[in-house]
């Protein structure tokens, strides 16, 4: 066997089954998709219109007519708020193009299964504005055309030109795939071709890379669509160039006379802000292949890792894949919340050191969890391993969809794991993206649009197709949701339909319709949380012990078997954190299937942080269709200290004595859809047993008073 064949043999790459082939037909995700299409996307468009984003592409802003103050180069929430408040023509922000692009992308996905001329017209009109905005040479960026003309590529470090370009590319690919119309795609290819003439290893080009990753993964998408190898080459170049010395960001700053130590208006940016090395905030402290911990801005890490996995898959690049897997392991075993939230630190929206996962202050940008889902999906394509599928599902059902209200028009940017409204009322948390209740919009509104595009393309995360060693098809099922999917296997049509009430019920029926008489494999993910699963193919009961890396492989003539029935036993259970997560010591969280639960004041009254469960408590799950759009409520017997027995004291000697309470927990994603109040995911937990009888009432008041601290 030749060497390269040996290397190829190691790779077991699958291909995604496009969102186009998968129609969501009912259940949990149909509701979400419908709300997304009918409420979220229109609400977001309206916000983009009112805030000036839609019109910004029309070039109606003229700097010479604008006397409003500028607040430094790195202008975020404050400047955007001023922009809105002061009236006049809004000054386009340097990443508004990306907001519009993400909206177009989400809306484009919706058009395929739900054609809607009005939405299509809105997209076409923005596309026409972009067409007019585009320069002769292909350059396309609103900010640098109307706000700072003549300064393109002078601050690739901070000003998001390549980031915006990446989102435009993703939008154009989606719109082309959804409608077959190629106008936007042609505009975007011209831009990508131009970018390829500007950046690269050749003499005379900029030897640089973006401050905010995104273009890399989008270039791989464009390559996969067009088969133009220069797009893949450029994606790889951006990855390879990152972290080389001398640092590009420093060279660029020097070239344009900026202070390399400038930390921006909030004092949190700059070369040396985090300890891991220069530019670690932007994952540029080391070449990507040498990075072994996830440092800095969380969304950037995920987008970079998506591209690393994609490029590794396309080019069979082992060291890139190894580095990507190392980052994955670091994030998911040491730096991720139980909800799949990542990036615990609000300053710079970044990762913290291992196990630093505070609950009230948790930042957990919705976009970062979305990035984690995208990353997990790409990991699955390179290596079908349930550890990726499990995290994809965890993030999706918890940290991602918590980002939008059940009605679809309010959003979380930061996703806390515990909330006490007083912390916000007293302005202890003042970050303009952190709130105790969902908001209609944010000056920086990356998250709402990101959520919309993910929800609308959820079908693309359900399946993939791989090959067995004897070259027979394997259809992987990564997610369980009601849908109908069509594909070709060995030249014949196969339709796969899922029927299920998942995540409320673990029974999943997968119907296979085909005339194909040859065997092929369906591989279903048995989630890591599932301790007991049964499966039947046709009438044959399968051995669910024979799981390979989280998947049960079932090879059959599916024309004969016709149906696969899976029963993933769902029961609520308690889980704890690694002992090094000090914030969660002596605490447990409730999980039911893929859903993480929380306590809300609306169900349990005030003082959630004093509630305790113990090892003997039995958890009960019951579906309540009238609550929060229909959810399983988990109840259990717990304990809490009696507030009234404290008689105005702050500290008292420890006493055994608590009152019993019946706790009611709801899925984390559904919290904050009723009156505002306290919330906690982690609940006090006693490993031993309490004496359940209350005894505080029997204490003598004098005793209390004499011994209080
Ligand atoms: O900078 C562009 C986007 O806005 C980032 O991905 C988010 O974290 C927010 O800063
Ligand atoms: Zn965001």
XYZ file of C-alpha atoms and ligand atoms in Angstrom:
720
model
C 0.000 0.000 0.000
C 1.330 3.424 -0.902
C 1.977 5.904 1.886
C -0.716 8.354 0.877
C -3.263 5.537 0.739
C -2.319 4.620 4.312
C -2.889 8.197 5.386
C -6.192 8.387 3.536
C -7.279 5.218 5.236
C -7.138 6.940 8.600
C -9.709 9.498 7.535
C -13.329 8.627 7.804
C -14.875 11.783 6.432
C -18.621 12.107 6.133
C -20.500 14.699 4.177
C -23.350 16.739 5.579
C -26.768 16.129 4.214
C -27.881 19.565 3.179
C -30.557 21.509 5.038
C -32.357 21.507 1.682
C -32.910 17.765 1.769
C -34.390 17.804 5.255
C -37.861 19.165 5.834
C -38.909 19.699 9.429
C -42.413 18.285 9.621
C -43.573 18.555 13.217
C -42.805 18.496 16.905
C -40.419 20.632 18.917
C -38.397 22.063 16.047
C -41.309 22.740 13.702
C -42.731 25.073 16.314
C -39.410 26.819 16.673
C -38.849 27.046 12.938
C -42.337 28.434 12.356
C -41.861 31.050 15.075
C -38.473 31.895 13.641
C -39.881 32.390 10.160
C -43.073 34.150 11.134
C -41.929 36.251 14.097
C -38.157 36.344 14.569
C -36.988 37.042 11.034
C -39.598 39.804 10.425
C -38.853 41.344 13.846
C -35.142 41.341 13.071
C -35.667 42.889 9.663
C -37.713 45.634 11.282
C -34.957 46.278 13.814
C -32.421 46.404 10.994
C -34.623 48.845 9.133
C -35.336 51.121 12.069
C -31.722 51.163 13.206
C -30.523 52.173 9.747
C -28.819 48.926 8.830
C -30.975 48.226 5.776
C -30.507 51.709 4.338
C -26.842 51.888 5.251
C -25.983 49.971 2.080
C -27.671 52.697 0.006
C -24.824 55.078 0.832
C -27.027 57.793 2.276
C -24.531 58.589 5.008
C -22.010 61.305 4.249
C -19.240 61.933 6.785
C -19.001 65.590 5.837
C -22.563 66.146 7.140
C -21.925 64.376 10.407
C -20.801 66.393 13.412
C -21.543 63.682 15.959
C -18.662 62.745 18.188
C -16.633 59.670 17.394
C -15.556 57.500 20.222
C -12.312 55.975 19.108
C -11.695 53.297 16.593
C -13.195 50.354 18.365
C -16.712 51.672 18.661
C -19.281 49.289 20.021
C -22.410 49.637 22.130
C -21.905 53.222 23.290
C -21.403 54.698 19.884
C -24.246 52.755 18.385
C -26.554 53.967 21.111
C -25.464 57.567 20.515
C -25.961 56.984 16.847
C -29.559 56.009 17.412
C -30.290 58.657 20.001
C -29.008 61.598 18.012
C -31.155 61.090 14.968
C -30.050 62.094 11.512
C -28.671 59.537 9.143
C -27.202 56.731 11.216
C -23.499 56.289 10.854
C -22.974 52.727 9.597
C -21.149 50.583 12.057
C -18.222 48.542 10.843
C -20.055 45.277 11.205
C -23.539 46.153 10.109
C -22.889 44.334 6.820
C -22.549 41.145 8.822
C -25.919 41.694 10.522
C -27.655 42.113 7.191
C -25.792 39.132 5.790
C -26.868 36.880 8.652
C -30.438 38.034 8.261
C -30.303 37.277 4.528
C -28.812 33.883 5.248
C -31.563 32.965 7.723
C -34.302 34.304 5.471
C -32.815 32.458 2.491
C -33.020 29.102 4.281
C -36.665 29.790 5.074
C -37.512 30.452 1.437
C -36.645 27.003 0.232
C -39.361 25.123 2.108
C -41.639 28.149 2.516
C -41.457 30.376 -0.558
C -42.432 33.946 0.221
C -42.178 36.641 -2.460
C -42.154 39.450 0.077
C -39.102 38.115 1.889
C -37.423 37.372 -1.418
C -38.041 40.938 -2.533
C -36.474 42.296 0.629
C -33.385 40.193 0.025
C -33.197 41.152 -3.641
C -33.418 44.796 -2.763
C -30.496 44.543 -0.324
C -28.565 42.531 -2.903
C -29.117 45.299 -5.461
C -27.817 47.843 -2.958
C -24.731 45.715 -2.440
C -24.353 45.467 -6.220
C -24.330 49.272 -6.474
C -21.961 49.570 -3.528
C -19.432 47.170 -5.000
C -16.300 48.798 -6.344
C -14.962 48.159 -9.782
C -12.235 45.904 -8.375
C -14.748 43.841 -6.405
C -14.313 45.433 -2.970
C -17.542 45.448 -0.983
C -17.880 46.967 2.453
C -20.331 49.643 3.557
C -18.284 51.147 6.369
C -15.129 51.672 4.355
C -17.083 52.945 1.397
C -19.102 55.583 3.173
C -17.576 56.272 6.602
C -13.848 55.943 6.048
C -13.320 55.872 2.296
C -9.759 55.288 1.223
C -8.849 53.401 4.370
C -9.684 49.856 3.422
C -7.405 47.172 4.866
C -5.708 49.602 7.246
C -7.076 47.951 10.379
C -7.739 44.332 9.537
C -7.018 43.652 13.197
C -10.030 45.441 14.659
C -12.357 46.551 11.945
C -14.042 43.345 10.817
C -13.732 43.799 7.035
C -12.899 40.142 6.521
C -15.499 39.111 9.082
C -18.199 40.993 7.179
C -16.917 39.509 3.938
C -17.254 36.035 5.454
C -20.864 36.563 6.441
C -21.662 37.998 3.017
C -20.172 34.885 1.454
C -22.255 32.594 3.670
C -25.375 34.604 2.850
C -24.736 34.490 -0.881
C -24.147 30.732 -0.826
C -27.376 30.192 1.133
C -29.398 32.449 -1.167
C -28.084 30.733 -4.251
C -28.767 27.297 -2.815
C -32.257 28.279 -1.720
C -33.407 30.043 -4.882
C -30.983 29.144 -7.650
C -30.559 32.884 -8.324
C -26.900 33.669 -8.837
C -26.734 37.465 -8.805
C -25.621 37.731 -5.186
C -23.267 34.787 -5.571
C -21.566 36.437 -8.573
C -21.123 39.683 -6.637
C -19.646 37.770 -3.767
C -17.345 35.630 -5.901
C -16.001 38.838 -7.424
C -15.332 40.101 -3.902
C -13.718 36.830 -2.827
C -11.547 36.850 -5.957
C -10.492 40.384 -5.145
C -9.677 39.445 -1.531
C -7.550 36.652 -2.944
C -5.517 39.255 -4.803
C -4.986 41.263 -1.621
C -4.030 38.585 0.924
C -1.642 35.719 0.490
C 1.964 34.638 0.684
C 2.990 36.243 -2.588
C 5.148 39.331 -2.777
C 3.087 42.518 -2.713
C 0.100 40.997 -0.935
C -0.823 41.608 2.688
C 0.654 38.810 4.779
C -2.128 38.929 7.302
C -5.299 37.464 8.682
C -8.514 38.751 10.207
C -8.937 39.977 13.772
C -12.274 38.194 13.850
C -12.313 34.807 12.170
C -15.249 33.939 9.918
C -13.978 34.379 6.392
C -12.034 31.115 6.644
C -15.077 28.898 7.138
C -17.057 30.858 4.567
C -14.333 30.401 1.968
C -14.529 26.646 2.477
C -18.289 26.856 1.898
C -17.690 28.849 -1.265
C -15.089 26.348 -2.385
C -17.468 23.455 -1.791
C -20.100 25.159 -3.890
C -17.952 26.458 -6.731
C -15.041 23.971 -6.592
C -12.668 26.933 -7.045
C -9.560 25.728 -5.249
C -8.260 29.262 -4.654
C -10.970 29.776 -2.040
C -9.840 26.740 -0.096
C -6.220 27.812 -0.478
C -7.005 31.237 0.903
C -8.906 29.766 3.858
C -5.894 27.614 4.657
C -3.583 30.577 4.223
C -5.498 32.660 6.770
C -5.286 29.789 9.262
C -1.619 29.106 8.631
C -0.606 32.729 8.857
C -2.229 33.255 12.254
C 0.144 33.585 15.165
C 3.320 33.749 13.072
C 5.979 36.177 14.236
C 6.415 39.065 13.783
C 2.755 39.468 14.660
C 0.740 40.816 11.782
C -1.450 42.901 14.091
C 1.641 44.596 15.481
C 3.166 45.204 12.062
C -0.103 46.623 10.809
C -0.456 48.909 13.845
C 3.082 50.208 13.350
C 2.528 50.742 9.646
C -0.549 52.884 10.244
C 0.837 54.710 13.274
C -1.284 53.062 15.950
C -0.037 52.312 19.442
C 0.461 48.535 19.627
C -0.419 48.576 23.304
C -3.620 50.559 22.747
C -6.298 48.874 24.792
C -9.247 50.659 23.246
C -11.832 52.823 25.003
C -12.750 50.138 27.515
C -9.165 49.232 28.337
C -9.668 45.590 27.554
C -8.274 45.144 24.091
C -4.777 45.190 22.839
C -1.752 43.112 22.419
C -1.073 42.028 25.965
C -4.465 42.076 27.587
C -4.593 38.425 28.489
C -1.792 36.532 30.063
C -1.509 33.726 27.538
C 0.617 35.811 25.227
C 0.434 38.698 22.798
C -2.826 38.735 20.886
C -4.187 35.677 22.669
C -7.483 37.507 22.820
C -7.589 37.028 19.048
C -6.078 33.520 19.011
C -2.933 34.885 17.439
C -0.440 34.291 20.227
C 0.694 31.063 18.578
C 0.323 29.400 15.201
C -3.010 27.566 15.247
C -1.340 24.170 15.144
C 0.463 24.986 18.399
C -2.537 26.227 20.348
C -3.674 23.712 22.888
C -6.041 25.742 25.021
C -8.953 27.861 23.883
C -7.936 31.422 24.597
C -9.611 34.731 24.152
C -12.845 35.668 22.433
C -15.070 32.625 22.392
C -16.957 33.180 19.142
C -13.688 33.685 17.309
C -12.327 30.430 18.697
C -15.346 28.497 17.456
C -15.333 30.045 13.983
C -11.610 29.431 13.701
C -12.042 25.831 14.835
C -14.837 25.308 12.295
C -12.428 26.320 9.573
C -9.664 24.164 11.032
C -11.918 21.113 10.905
C -13.148 21.991 7.411
C -9.694 22.600 5.982
C -8.348 19.488 7.715
C -11.153 17.484 6.134
C -10.629 18.923 2.674
C -6.846 18.648 2.661
C -6.395 15.648 5.014
C -4.221 17.852 7.199
C -3.387 15.783 10.244
C -1.682 18.406 12.356
C -4.552 20.822 11.818
C -7.033 18.167 12.839
C -4.978 17.236 15.901
C -4.820 20.865 17.015
C -8.526 21.285 16.407
C -9.302 18.177 18.478
C -7.064 19.456 21.273
C -8.956 22.725 21.380
C -12.215 20.799 21.368
C -11.156 18.706 24.322
C -9.971 21.726 26.255
C -13.248 23.571 25.709
C -15.618 20.702 26.343
C -13.865 19.099 29.289
C -12.700 22.206 31.137
C -14.261 25.418 29.870
C -17.884 24.756 29.016
C -21.033 25.227 31.057
C -23.474 22.380 31.479
C -25.750 24.267 29.070
C -23.145 24.244 26.313
C -22.486 27.907 27.071
C -18.894 29.002 26.476
C -16.865 32.140 27.033
C -17.531 32.712 30.712
C -15.930 36.142 30.986
C -17.848 39.249 29.992
C -14.765 41.450 29.526
C -13.876 40.646 25.917
C -16.451 37.861 25.706
C -13.749 35.387 26.346
C -12.698 32.071 27.764
C -11.338 31.917 31.265
C -8.853 29.498 32.722
C -9.863 25.867 33.192
C -12.913 25.325 35.416
C -13.546 29.042 35.888
C -17.283 28.889 35.293
C -19.112 31.425 37.440
C -22.896 31.232 37.323
C -24.310 34.708 37.960
C -21.592 36.416 35.960
C -21.589 33.831 33.193
C -21.320 35.609 29.858
C -22.003 32.740 27.491
C -22.760 34.721 24.386
C -25.494 33.064 22.375
C -23.258 33.289 19.297
C -20.569 31.302 21.109
C -22.928 28.389 21.732
C -24.057 28.636 18.137
C -20.393 28.514 17.141
C -19.995 25.427 19.296
C -22.873 23.720 17.484
C -21.312 24.597 14.133
C -17.951 23.333 15.338
C -19.401 20.095 16.721
C -21.096 19.457 13.420
C -17.821 19.846 11.588
C -16.023 17.562 14.038
C -18.672 14.938 13.329
C -17.946 15.179 9.627
C -14.309 14.344 10.218
C -14.880 11.769 12.902
C -18.305 10.329 13.626
C -18.019 10.210 17.364
C -20.902 10.614 19.780
C -18.839 12.944 21.919
C -19.312 15.595 19.267
C -22.965 14.798 18.682
C -23.679 14.931 22.395
C -22.183 18.394 22.779
C -23.899 19.597 19.627
C -27.207 18.534 21.137
C -26.389 19.910 24.592
C -25.529 23.339 23.242
C -28.454 23.381 20.858
C -31.185 22.503 23.361
C -29.811 24.686 26.122
C -27.307 27.502 25.581
C -28.458 28.256 22.025
C -32.228 28.291 22.195
C -32.232 30.011 25.568
C -31.178 32.983 23.433
C -34.689 33.623 22.110
C -38.065 33.980 23.807
C -40.811 31.481 23.154
C -42.699 34.157 21.248
C -39.621 34.706 19.105
C -39.116 38.433 19.491
C -36.864 38.853 22.532
C -33.265 37.769 22.914
C -30.502 37.032 25.339
C -27.024 37.988 24.302
C -25.455 36.700 27.526
C -26.854 33.541 29.035
C -26.423 33.458 32.792
C -26.724 30.271 34.769
C -28.075 32.044 37.797
C -29.889 35.326 38.089
C -30.828 37.511 40.996
C -32.463 40.675 39.642
C -30.894 42.765 42.427
C -27.474 42.310 40.827
C -28.736 44.210 37.798
C -30.890 46.716 39.684
C -27.891 47.682 41.801
C -25.750 47.897 38.654
C -23.287 45.316 39.862
C -23.476 43.824 36.400
C -23.430 46.748 33.988
C -22.359 45.192 30.731
C -24.874 46.425 28.128
C -25.241 42.904 26.808
C -26.038 41.230 30.121
C -29.637 41.296 31.300
C -31.914 39.420 33.693
C -34.661 39.309 31.038
C -34.597 39.019 27.249
C -34.389 42.194 25.174
C -35.886 43.213 21.836
C -32.528 44.205 20.406
C -28.967 45.172 21.235
C -26.792 47.836 19.665
C -24.501 44.925 18.802
C -27.021 42.397 17.591
C -24.969 39.536 16.296
C -26.818 36.959 18.404
C -30.439 37.389 17.262
C -29.479 37.010 13.617
C -27.148 34.131 14.304
C -29.953 32.309 16.089
C -32.313 32.916 13.200
C -29.934 31.441 10.632
C -29.174 28.414 12.794
C -32.826 27.682 13.554
C -33.750 27.969 9.914
C -30.992 25.571 8.858
C -31.393 23.070 11.686
C -32.215 20.361 9.143
C -28.574 20.455 8.051
C -27.416 19.210 11.441
C -29.541 16.086 11.589
C -27.822 13.652 9.216
C -24.580 12.966 7.480
C -23.391 10.362 5.041
C -20.249 8.307 5.440
C -18.762 5.204 3.893
C -18.048 1.851 5.487
C -14.643 0.185 4.836
C -16.298 -1.883 2.086
C -17.570 1.323 0.497
C -21.221 0.995 1.432
C -23.191 4.021 2.521
C -23.702 4.867 6.148
C -26.455 7.333 6.993
C -25.707 8.877 10.362
C -28.553 10.201 12.461
C -27.162 12.778 14.859
C -30.324 14.505 16.044
C -33.832 13.310 16.723
C -36.588 15.514 15.450
C -39.595 15.138 13.206
C -38.509 15.486 9.621
C -38.543 13.973 6.226
C -35.307 13.577 4.310
C -34.548 12.392 0.815
C -31.243 11.255 -0.602
C -29.732 8.854 -3.076
C -28.029 5.696 -1.930
C -26.268 3.534 -4.473
C -28.137 5.366 -7.204
C -31.610 4.836 -5.739
C -33.839 7.202 -3.840
C -34.181 6.678 -0.102
C -36.630 8.633 2.025
C -36.135 8.702 5.751
C -38.856 10.018 8.003
C -38.581 10.537 11.732
C -41.604 10.583 14.001
C -41.012 11.515 17.608
C -42.024 13.707 20.530
C -38.362 14.093 21.459
C -37.081 15.702 23.676
C -40.194 15.016 25.781
C -40.300 11.352 24.888
C -37.415 9.060 23.936
C -39.339 6.990 21.395
C -38.182 7.657 17.873
C -39.594 5.897 14.824
C -37.467 6.114 11.728
C -39.252 5.010 8.566
C -37.203 4.085 5.530
C -38.810 4.048 2.102
C -36.765 2.747 -0.805
C -36.756 0.260 -3.630
C -33.074 -0.386 -3.089
C -32.489 -4.059 -2.390
C -28.869 -3.667 -1.309
C -27.822 -3.297 2.262
C -26.660 -0.034 3.696
C -26.159 1.200 7.230
C -28.115 3.555 9.389
C -26.053 4.667 12.388
C -27.992 6.244 15.221
C -26.457 8.228 18.049
C -27.091 6.834 21.491
C -26.634 9.934 23.637
C -24.117 9.747 26.451
C -26.817 10.644 28.996
C -28.938 7.655 28.000
C -28.348 4.714 30.323
C -30.787 2.387 28.684
C -31.768 2.213 25.057
C -33.669 -0.352 23.031
C -33.799 -0.620 19.275
C -35.676 -2.684 16.711
C -35.076 -2.851 12.978
C -38.241 -4.244 11.401
C -39.136 -7.063 13.762
C -35.583 -7.718 14.906
C -34.533 -6.565 18.354
C -31.028 -5.132 18.229
C -28.240 -5.366 20.730
C -27.807 -1.816 21.939
C -24.648 -2.746 23.840
C -22.723 -2.846 20.582
C -22.176 0.843 20.319
C -19.124 2.174 18.526
C -18.096 5.640 19.669
C -21.629 6.571 20.596
C -23.339 5.216 17.463
C -25.305 2.052 16.910
C -24.604 0.827 13.377
C -27.437 -1.114 11.766
C -26.747 -2.634 8.387
C -29.805 -3.953 6.648
C -31.745 -4.280 3.493
C -33.979 -1.389 4.456
C -36.499 -2.111 1.756
C -37.312 -5.165 3.825
C -36.760 -3.826 7.360
C -38.601 -0.575 6.570
C -38.566 0.799 10.077
C -36.173 1.436 12.916
C -37.620 1.956 16.352
C -35.456 3.481 18.963
C -36.355 4.014 22.569
C -33.941 6.179 24.518
C -34.992 5.902 28.097
C -35.713 9.369 29.339
C -35.687 10.040 33.014
C -34.644 13.096 34.945
C -31.331 12.789 36.724
C -28.966 14.877 38.780
C -25.535 15.749 37.593
C -22.597 17.395 39.285
C -19.566 19.336 38.127
C -15.922 18.368 38.263
C -14.696 19.188 41.801
C -12.507 21.968 40.407
C -15.557 23.970 39.358
C -15.555 25.560 42.767
C -18.741 27.533 42.171
C -20.671 24.305 41.890
C -19.273 22.413 44.864
C -22.129 20.843 46.786
C -24.483 21.663 43.944
C -26.348 19.551 41.416
C -28.203 20.303 38.224
C -31.184 18.502 36.785
C -31.111 17.043 33.308
C -33.867 15.307 31.386
C -32.752 13.874 28.065
C -30.703 16.598 26.414
C -32.393 19.327 28.423
C -30.786 21.033 31.375
C -33.294 22.348 33.888
C -33.448 25.345 36.154
C -35.478 26.662 39.048
C -37.376 29.877 38.512
C -38.887 32.168 41.078
C -42.208 31.935 39.236
C -42.477 28.307 40.337
C -40.540 28.194 43.563
C -40.825 31.627 45.178
C -37.900 33.773 46.186
C -34.762 32.395 47.786
C -33.913 29.779 45.148
C -30.301 29.786 46.247
C -31.207 28.256 49.587
C -32.975 25.261 48.118
C -31.248 21.924 48.565
C -31.747 18.464 47.217
C -30.297 15.315 48.653
C -29.101 12.023 47.302
C -32.339 10.252 48.069
C -34.603 12.631 46.277
C -36.601 11.139 43.509
C -37.184 13.228 40.457
C -40.443 13.095 38.639
C -41.110 14.359 35.116
C -44.529 15.233 33.807
C -45.542 16.946 30.608
C -47.588 20.095 31.058
C -48.933 21.275 27.767
C -50.241 24.507 29.231
C -46.895 25.668 30.552
C -44.292 27.534 28.509
C -45.529 26.240 25.204
C -45.615 22.665 26.530
C -42.740 21.368 28.624
C -41.915 18.480 30.899
C -41.816 19.808 34.424
C -39.473 18.051 36.827
C -40.503 17.972 40.457
C -38.690 16.665 43.533
C -38.743 16.947 47.279
C -36.132 19.336 48.580
C -35.391 21.448 51.619
C -34.806 25.029 52.447
C -34.161 26.973 55.619
C -37.004 28.893 57.057
C -36.578 32.603 56.398
C -38.863 33.680 59.222
C -36.881 31.883 61.930
C -33.970 34.269 61.360
C -35.642 37.116 63.206
C -33.509 39.815 61.633
C -30.159 38.110 62.202
C -27.490 37.822 59.537
C -25.531 34.928 61.063
C -26.539 32.222 63.473
C -24.872 29.056 64.743
C -25.436 26.179 62.405
C -28.532 24.275 63.220
C -30.077 21.216 61.782
C -33.438 22.205 60.673
C -35.018 22.878 57.395
C -38.466 22.884 55.937
C -39.473 20.583 53.172
C -40.278 22.080 49.779
C -41.476 20.547 46.564
C -39.292 21.976 43.848
C -40.483 22.538 40.298
C -37.879 22.790 37.576
C -38.407 23.858 33.961
C -36.096 23.541 30.944
C -33.378 26.163 31.010
C -34.201 27.277 27.473
C -37.713 28.220 28.576
C -36.774 30.407 31.520
C -37.603 34.115 31.585
C -40.803 33.766 29.622
C -42.973 34.705 32.584
C -42.554 37.419 35.201
C -38.933 38.273 35.902
C -37.243 36.909 38.982
C -34.542 34.651 40.299
C -33.265 31.665 38.371
C -30.671 29.024 39.037
C -29.415 25.969 37.196
C -27.214 24.694 40.005
C -29.098 23.701 43.124
C -27.684 23.063 46.598
C -27.006 19.372 47.026
C -26.291 17.333 50.151
C -24.454 14.095 49.614
C -25.688 12.677 52.898
C -29.183 12.822 54.301
C -30.816 15.643 56.131
C -32.883 15.200 59.184
C -36.011 16.228 57.459
C -37.809 17.440 60.554
C -37.863 21.136 61.169
C -36.334 22.082 64.460
C -35.564 25.764 64.071
C -38.844 26.751 65.627
C -37.858 25.038 68.818
C -34.727 27.066 69.314
C -34.801 29.568 72.046
C -34.568 33.175 70.950
C -31.988 33.889 73.720
C -29.728 31.153 72.425
C -29.859 32.691 68.986
C -29.111 36.133 70.183
C -26.257 35.233 72.517
C -24.372 33.252 69.918
C -24.890 35.224 66.784
C -21.710 36.502 65.215
O -17.504 41.321 16.768
C -18.543 40.739 16.025
C -19.442 39.991 16.946
O -19.996 40.913 17.893
C -18.743 38.967 17.774
O -18.725 37.703 17.224
C -19.500 39.014 19.025
O -18.836 38.418 20.089
C -19.746 40.487 19.194
O -18.630 41.127 19.710
Zn -23.538 37.325 19.380
